[in-house]
PDB file of C-alpha atoms in Angstrom:
ATOM      1  CA  MET A1269     136.247   6.073-121.447  1.00 38.00           C
ATOM      2  CA  LYS A1270     137.660   9.605-121.214  1.00 40.00           C
ATOM      3  CA  GLN A1271     138.289   9.240-117.470  1.00 44.00           C
ATOM      4  CA  THR A1272     140.028   5.912-118.007  1.00 32.00           C
ATOM      5  CA  VAL A1273     142.391   7.400-120.598  1.00 32.00           C
ATOM      6  CA  GLU A1274     143.221  10.322-118.322  1.00 43.00           C
ATOM      7  CA  THR A1275     143.926   7.926-115.422  1.00 35.00           C
ATOM      8  CA  LEU A1276     146.269   5.842-117.558  1.00 30.00           C
ATOM      9  CA  PHE A1277     148.023   8.967-118.774  1.00 37.00           C
ATOM     10  CA  SER A1278     148.549  10.149-115.192  1.00 40.00           C
ATOM     11  CA  LEU A1279     149.879   6.724-114.227  1.00 32.00           C
ATOM     12  CA  VAL A1280     152.380   6.741-117.093  1.00 31.00           C
ATOM     13  CA  ALA A1281     153.481  10.249-116.112  1.00 37.00           C
ATOM     14  CA  LEU A1282     153.961   9.119-112.522  1.00 38.00           C
ATOM     15  CA  LEU A1283     156.040   6.102-113.568  1.00 34.00           C
ATOM     16  CA  VAL A1284     158.210   8.221-115.845  1.00 33.00           C
ATOM     17  CA  THR A1285     158.806  10.703-113.033  1.00 39.00           C
ATOM     18  CA  ALA A1286     159.683   7.947-110.527  1.00 39.00           C
ATOM     19  CA  SER A1287     162.077   6.351-113.038  1.00 39.00           C
ATOM     20  CA  SER A1288     163.816   9.694-113.570  1.00 40.00           C
ATOM     21  CA  ILE A1289     164.282  10.195-109.829  1.00 41.00           C
ATOM     22  CA  VAL A1290     165.717   6.690-109.403  1.00 41.00           C
ATOM     23  CA  SER A1291     168.147   7.261-112.281  1.00 43.00           C
ATOM     24  CA  VAL A1292     169.297  10.564-110.818  1.00 40.00           C
ATOM     25  CA  SER A1293     169.741   8.924-107.423  1.00 44.00           C
ATOM     26  CA  LYS A1294     172.006   6.231-108.918  1.00 46.00           C
ATOM     27  CA  VAL A1295     174.020   8.786-110.800  1.00 42.00           C
ATOM     28  CA  SER A1296     174.426  10.896-107.687  1.00 45.00           C
ATOM     29  CA  GLU A1297     175.628   7.864-105.733  1.00 48.00           C
ATOM     30  CA  SER A1298     178.194   7.039-108.391  1.00 47.00           C
ATOM     31  CA  ARG A1299     179.352  10.610-108.500  1.00 49.00           C
ATOM     32  CA  GLN A1300     179.955  11.301-104.834  1.00 49.00           C
ATOM     33  CA  PRO A1301     182.511  14.073-104.258  1.00 47.00           C
ATOM     34  CA  ARG A1302     185.969  12.733-103.637  1.00 51.00           C
ATOM     35  CA  ALA A1303     188.891  14.386-101.906  1.00 48.00           C
ATOM     36  CA  VAL A1304     191.835  15.301-104.093  1.00 47.00           C
ATOM     37  CA  THR A1305     195.364  15.026-102.648  1.00 47.00           C
ATOM     38  CA  VAL A1306     197.770  17.637-103.909  1.00 46.00           C
ATOM     39  CA  VAL A1307     201.459  16.848-103.643  1.00 48.00           C
ATOM     40  CA  SER A1308     203.692  19.860-103.335  1.00 49.00           C
ATOM     41  CA  ASP A1309     207.132  20.717-102.082  1.00 54.00           C
ATOM     42  CA  SER A1310     205.630  21.095 -98.631  1.00 53.00           C
ATOM     43  CA  PRO A1311     206.435  18.214 -96.281  1.00 55.00           C
ATOM     44  CA  THR A1312     202.736  17.958 -95.409  1.00 57.00           C
ATOM     45  CA  PRO A1313     200.348  16.824 -98.187  1.00 56.00           C
ATOM     46  CA  ILE A1314     197.379  19.165 -98.755  1.00 53.00           C
ATOM     47  CA  GLU A1315     193.913  17.648 -99.260  1.00 54.00           C
ATOM     48  CA  ILE A1316     191.354  19.724-101.214  1.00 52.00           C
ATOM     49  CA  ALA A1317     187.735  18.542-101.131  1.00 56.00           C
ATOM     50  CA  ALA A1318     185.985  18.445-104.505  1.00 56.00           C
ATOM     51  CA  PRO A1319     182.911  20.673-104.794  1.00 58.00           C
ATOM     52  CA  ALA A1320     179.596  18.921-104.347  1.00 60.00           C
ATOM     53  CA  GLU A1321     177.617  18.401-107.564  1.00 64.00           C
ATOM     54  CA  THR A1322     174.210  20.096-107.862  1.00 66.00           C
ATOM     55  CA  LEU A1323     171.508  17.684-109.020  1.00 68.00           C
ATOM     56  CA  VAL A1324     168.472  19.024-110.843  1.00 70.00           C
ATOM     57  CA  VAL A1325     165.399  16.841-110.395  1.00 68.00           C
ATOM     58  CA  PRO A1326     162.899  17.296-113.254  1.00 72.00           C
ATOM     59  CA  GLU A1327     159.379  18.379-112.373  1.00 74.00           C
ATOM     60  CA  PRO A1328     156.693  15.677-112.600  1.00 74.00           C
ATOM     61  CA  MET A1329     154.998  15.434-115.986  1.00 73.00           C
ATOM     62  CA  ARG A1330     151.427  16.631-115.977  1.00 75.00           C
ATOM     63  CA  PRO A1331     148.791  15.491-118.462  1.00 75.00           C
ATOM     64  CA  GLU A1332     147.603  18.158-120.870  1.00 74.00           C
ATOM     65  CA  PRO A1333     143.955  19.219-120.582  1.00 68.00           C
ATOM     66  CA  PRO A1334     141.615  17.561-123.111  1.00 62.00           C
ATOM     67  CA  PRO A1335     141.085  19.587-126.289  1.00 64.00           C
ATOM     68  CA  LYS A1336     137.913  21.612-126.608  1.00 63.00           C
ATOM     69  CA  ARG A1337     135.092  20.142-128.666  1.00 64.00           C
ATOM     70  CA  ARG A1338     135.445  21.176-132.301  1.00 75.00           C
ATOM     71  CA  LEU A1339     132.123  22.390-133.603  1.00 86.00           C
ATOM     72  CA  VAL A1340     131.317  21.910-137.282  1.00 89.00           C
ATOM     73  CA  VAL A1341     129.408  24.892-138.683  1.00 93.00           C
ATOM     74  CA  VAL A1342     128.507  25.058-142.378  1.00 96.00           C
ATOM     75  CA  ARG A1343     126.778  28.053-143.947  1.00 97.00           C
ATOM     76  CA  GLU A1344     125.515  27.600-147.472  1.00 98.00           C
ATOM     77  CA  VAL A1345     122.641  28.418-149.807  1.00 98.00           C
ATOM     78  CA  ALA A1346     119.878  25.825-150.132  1.00 98.00           C
ATOM     79  CA  GLY A1347     118.377  27.470-153.218  1.00 98.00           C
ATOM     80  CA  GLU A1348     116.961  30.682-154.636  1.00 98.00           C
ATOM     81  CA  SER A1349     113.517  32.243-154.538  1.00 98.00           C
ATOM     82  CA  VAL A1350     111.468  33.098-157.616  1.00 98.00           C
ATOM     83  CA  GLU A1351     113.032  36.557-157.649  1.00 98.00           C
ATOM     84  CA  GLY A1352     116.543  35.186-157.147  1.00 98.00           C
ATOM     85  CA  ARG A1353     117.004  35.827-153.429  1.00 98.00           C
ATOM     86  CA  PRO A1354     119.155  33.263-151.573  1.00 98.00           C
ATOM     87  CA  ILE A1355     117.588  30.791-149.151  1.00 98.00           C
ATOM     88  CA  PRO A1356     120.233  30.360-146.440  1.00 98.00           C
ATOM     89  CA  LEU A1357     121.018  27.055-144.780  1.00 98.00           C
ATOM     90  CA  ILE A1358     123.031  26.690-141.561  1.00 98.00           C
ATOM     91  CA  THR A1359     124.218  23.291-140.326  1.00 97.00           C
ATOM     92  CA  ILE A1360     125.640  23.103-136.799  1.00 96.00           C
ATOM     93  CA  GLY A1361     127.125  19.918-135.342  1.00 93.00           C
ATOM     94  CA  SER A1362     127.805  16.514-136.839  1.00 91.00           C
ATOM     95  CA  GLY A1363     125.790  14.031-134.760  1.00 91.00           C
ATOM     96  CA  GLU A1364     123.407  11.433-136.132  1.00 92.00           C
ATOM     97  CA  TYR A1365     120.361  12.850-134.305  1.00 94.00           C
ATOM     98  CA  THR A1366     119.135  15.708-136.502  1.00 96.00           C
ATOM     99  CA  VAL A1367     116.609  18.485-135.928  1.00 96.00           C
ATOM    100  CA  LEU A1368     115.474  20.826-138.712  1.00 97.00           C
ATOM    101  CA  LEU A1369     114.097  24.271-137.824  1.00 97.00           C
ATOM    102  CA  MET A1370     112.509  26.609-140.380  1.00 97.00           C
ATOM    103  CA  ALA A1371     111.134  30.142-140.238  1.00 97.00           C
ATOM    104  CA  SER A1372     109.358  32.651-142.480  1.00 97.00           C
ATOM    105  CA  ILE A1373     107.753  30.169-144.837  1.00 98.00           C
ATOM    106  CA  HIS A1374     104.972  32.777-144.760  1.00 97.00           C
ATOM    107  CA  GLY A1375     106.495  36.142-145.542  1.00 97.00           C
ATOM    108  CA  ASN A1376     104.288  38.145-143.185  1.00 95.00           C
ATOM    109  CA  GLU A1377     105.313  35.904-140.261  1.00 95.00           C
ATOM    110  CA  ALA A1378     108.976  36.871-140.103  1.00 95.00           C
ATOM    111  CA  ALA A1379     109.549  36.949-136.329  1.00 93.00           C
ATOM    112  CA  GLY A1380     111.103  33.475-136.436  1.00 94.00           C
ATOM    113  CA  THR A1381     113.992  34.583-138.676  1.00 96.00           C
ATOM    114  CA  PRO A1382     115.934  36.585-136.043  1.00 95.00           C
ATOM    115  CA  LEU A1383     115.153  33.871-133.485  1.00 94.00           C
ATOM    116  CA  LEU A1384     116.872  31.179-135.557  1.00 96.00           C
ATOM    117  CA  GLU A1385     119.805  33.465-136.333  1.00 95.00           C
ATOM    118  CA  ARG A1386     120.194  34.118-132.604  1.00 94.00           C
ATOM    119  CA  LEU A1387     119.909  30.395-131.904  1.00 94.00           C
ATOM    120  CA  ALA A1388     122.741  29.716-134.348  1.00 94.00           C
ATOM    121  CA  GLY A1389     124.968  32.181-132.499  1.00 93.00           C
ATOM    122  CA  LEU A1390     124.212  30.662-129.099  1.00 92.00           C
ATOM    123  CA  LEU A1391     124.889  27.122-130.297  1.00 92.00           C
ATOM    124  CA  GLU A1392     128.234  28.190-131.745  1.00 90.00           C
ATOM    125  CA  GLN A1393     129.183  29.664-128.352  1.00 89.00           C
ATOM    126  CA  GLU A1394     128.138  26.553-126.412  1.00 87.00           C
ATOM    127  CA  PRO A1395     129.113  23.525-128.532  1.00 86.00           C
ATOM    128  CA  ASP A1396     128.753  21.103-125.605  1.00 83.00           C
ATOM    129  CA  ARG A1397     124.980  21.393-125.956  1.00 82.00           C
ATOM    130  CA  LEU A1398     125.224  19.659-129.330  1.00 84.00           C
ATOM    131  CA  ALA A1399     126.833  16.393-128.283  1.00 80.00           C
ATOM    132  CA  ASP A1400     125.890  13.736-130.867  1.00 87.00           C
ATOM    133  CA  ARG A1401     123.377  16.090-132.516  1.00 92.00           C
ATOM    134  CA  THR A1402     123.040  18.091-135.707  1.00 95.00           C
ATOM    135  CA  ILE A1403     120.923  21.236-135.918  1.00 96.00           C
ATOM    136  CA  VAL A1404     119.830  22.345-139.390  1.00 98.00           C
ATOM    137  CA  LEU A1405     118.458  25.895-139.673  1.00 98.00           C
ATOM    138  CA  MET A1406     116.571  27.550-142.530  1.00 98.00           C
ATOM    139  CA  PRO A1407     116.020  31.042-141.103  1.00 98.00           C
ATOM    140  CA  ILE A1408     114.141  32.484-144.102  1.00 98.00           C
ATOM    141  CA  VAL A1409     112.364  30.084-146.444  1.00 98.00           C
ATOM    142  CA  ASN A1410     110.319  32.744-148.243  1.00 98.00           C
ATOM    143  CA  PRO A1411     112.638  35.735-148.756  1.00 98.00           C
ATOM    144  CA  ASP A1412     110.461  37.309-151.480  1.00 98.00           C
ATOM    145  CA  GLY A1413     107.436  37.207-149.195  1.00 98.00           C
ATOM    146  CA  VAL A1414     109.439  38.732-146.323  1.00 98.00           C
ATOM    147  CA  ALA A1415     110.694  41.531-148.588  1.00 98.00           C
ATOM    148  CA  ALA A1416     107.117  42.345-149.635  1.00 97.00           C
ATOM    149  CA  ASP A1417     105.569  41.571-146.222  1.00 96.00           C
ATOM    150  CA  ARG A1418     103.069  39.141-147.721  1.00 97.00           C
ATOM    151  CA  ARG A1419     102.096  35.567-146.872  1.00 96.00           C
ATOM    152  CA  PHE A1420     102.706  33.942-150.257  1.00 98.00           C
ATOM    153  CA  ASN A1421     105.739  33.941-152.537  1.00 98.00           C
ATOM    154  CA  SER A1422     106.039  36.257-155.528  1.00 97.00           C
ATOM    155  CA  ARG A1423     103.830  33.938-157.638  1.00 97.00           C
ATOM    156  CA  ASP A1424     101.068  34.071-154.986  1.00 97.00           C
ATOM    157  CA  VAL A1425     101.565  30.450-153.962  1.00 98.00           C
ATOM    158  CA  ASP A1426     101.243  29.349-150.333  1.00 98.00           C
ATOM    159  CA  LEU A1427     104.546  27.531-149.873  1.00 98.00           C
ATOM    160  CA  ASN A1428     103.232  25.672-146.840  1.00 96.00           C
ATOM    161  CA  ARG A1429     100.740  23.930-149.169  1.00 96.00           C
ATOM    162  CA  ASN A1430     103.140  23.233-152.026  1.00 97.00           C
ATOM    163  CA  PHE A1431     104.599  19.978-150.704  1.00 97.00           C
ATOM    164  CA  PRO A1432     103.619  16.502-151.941  1.00 96.00           C
ATOM    165  CA  ALA A1433     100.907  14.923-149.783  1.00 94.00           C
ATOM    166  CA  THR A1434      98.072  12.458-150.210  1.00 93.00           C
ATOM    167  CA  ASN A1435      95.479  15.161-149.502  1.00 92.00           C
ATOM    168  CA  ARG A1436      97.132  17.850-151.649  1.00 93.00           C
ATOM    169  CA  GLN A1437      95.008  19.776-154.130  1.00 93.00           C
ATOM    170  CA  ASN A1438      96.431  21.353-157.273  1.00 96.00           C
ATOM    171  CA  SER A1439      95.302  24.960-157.465  1.00 96.00           C
ATOM    172  CA  ARG A1440      96.603  28.424-158.189  1.00 95.00           C
ATOM    173  CA  ARG A1441      96.942  29.094-154.469  1.00 96.00           C
ATOM    174  CA  TYR A1442      98.701  25.835-153.632  1.00 97.00           C
ATOM    175  CA  GLY A1443     100.569  25.472-156.937  1.00 97.00           C
ATOM    176  CA  MET A1444      99.491  23.592-160.029  1.00 96.00           C
ATOM    177  CA  GLU A1445     101.704  20.720-158.964  1.00 97.00           C
ATOM    178  CA  ALA A1446     103.689  19.719-155.900  1.00 97.00           C
ATOM    179  CA  LEU A1447     107.050  21.447-155.526  1.00 98.00           C
ATOM    180  CA  SER A1448     106.290  23.840-158.367  1.00 98.00           C
ATOM    181  CA  GLU A1449     107.896  26.652-156.356  1.00 98.00           C
ATOM    182  CA  PRO A1450     111.680  26.866-155.932  1.00 98.00           C
ATOM    183  CA  GLU A1451     111.361  27.733-152.224  1.00 98.00           C
ATOM    184  CA  ALA A1452     109.327  24.606-151.458  1.00 98.00           C
ATOM    185  CA  LEU A1453     111.723  22.537-153.569  1.00 98.00           C
ATOM    186  CA  ALA A1454     114.685  23.838-151.538  1.00 98.00           C
ATOM    187  CA  VAL A1455     113.002  22.761-148.294  1.00 98.00           C
ATOM    188  CA  PHE A1456     112.154  19.341-149.731  1.00 98.00           C
ATOM    189  CA  GLN A1457     115.754  18.807-150.864  1.00 98.00           C
ATOM    190  CA  VAL A1458     117.062  19.734-147.405  1.00 98.00           C
ATOM    191  CA  MET A1459     114.647  17.234-145.829  1.00 98.00           C
ATOM    192  CA  SER A1460     115.763  14.519-148.225  1.00 97.00           C
ATOM    193  CA  ARG A1461     119.425  15.287-147.603  1.00 97.00           C
ATOM    194  CA  PHE A1462     119.368  15.271-143.796  1.00 97.00           C
ATOM    195  CA  VAL A1463     116.288  13.077-143.053  1.00 97.00           C
ATOM    196  CA  PRO A1464     115.712  14.888-139.735  1.00 97.00           C
ATOM    197  CA  ASN A1465     114.346  13.151-136.644  1.00 96.00           C
ATOM    198  CA  HIS A1466     112.234  16.229-135.885  1.00 96.00           C
ATOM    199  CA  ILE A1467     111.059  19.226-137.911  1.00 96.00           C
ATOM    200  CA  VAL A1468     110.095  22.503-136.247  1.00 95.00           C
ATOM    201  CA  THR A1469     108.420  25.279-138.266  1.00 95.00           C
ATOM    202  CA  LEU A1470     107.985  28.694-136.689  1.00 95.00           C
ATOM    203  CA  HIS A1471     104.810  30.658-137.480  1.00 94.00           C
ATOM    204  CA  GLN A1472     103.334  33.932-136.287  1.00 89.00           C
ATOM    205  CA  PRO A1473      99.568  33.777-136.802  1.00 77.00           C
ATOM    206  CA  LEU A1474      98.249  35.560-133.703  1.00 75.00           C
ATOM    207  CA  GLU A1475     100.807  38.232-132.808  1.00 69.00           C
ATOM    208  CA  CYS A1476     103.044  35.533-131.354  1.00 71.00           C
ATOM    209  CA  VAL A1477     105.540  32.935-132.499  1.00 71.00           C
ATOM    210  CA  ASP A1478     103.894  29.522-132.898  1.00 68.00           C
ATOM    211  CA  TYR A1479     105.511  26.186-133.681  1.00 60.00           C
TER     212      TYR A1479
END
């Protein structure tokens, strides 16, 4: 499609250029220099040739290069932790195919946070990689846990076990009910909003980043 449009544009430019040259040629033919006869007191008439006209032929029109892809980047706050820390949300791209990536849902596994922030920067620099895709990033799901370097949130709930599921168990560790914790609720709302095709969660259980 893009190549076809560019070809048509070049063809139109070529036709416009050819038409301009033909028009100039006709004008030049109709404006050929003519000799001017000057009558004076001298017995012999004097003929003075008119100066030749200088024709300026316009340069051929060239199609403009296609505009660069405009990348949509939205930075917002998905929610707040128990202690009021923001839970950042970064949306890059606007395609229908959506991938959600999360990090630091366990506060003592924070290596994924700088990775997702770096990923956001790289994607902004190379927008062509995101053709027809949307990348949703939650770099730090459990900011209270990261600040205290502990697995659970500030109410000692494992956020990774606080989501609704058929095999969920209500407990102090997992929460007395599903989505009782604001951090888990923020993740659930993001999932419901974007309905991602894939979800990637970064963990760090064995001195490495796992997903």
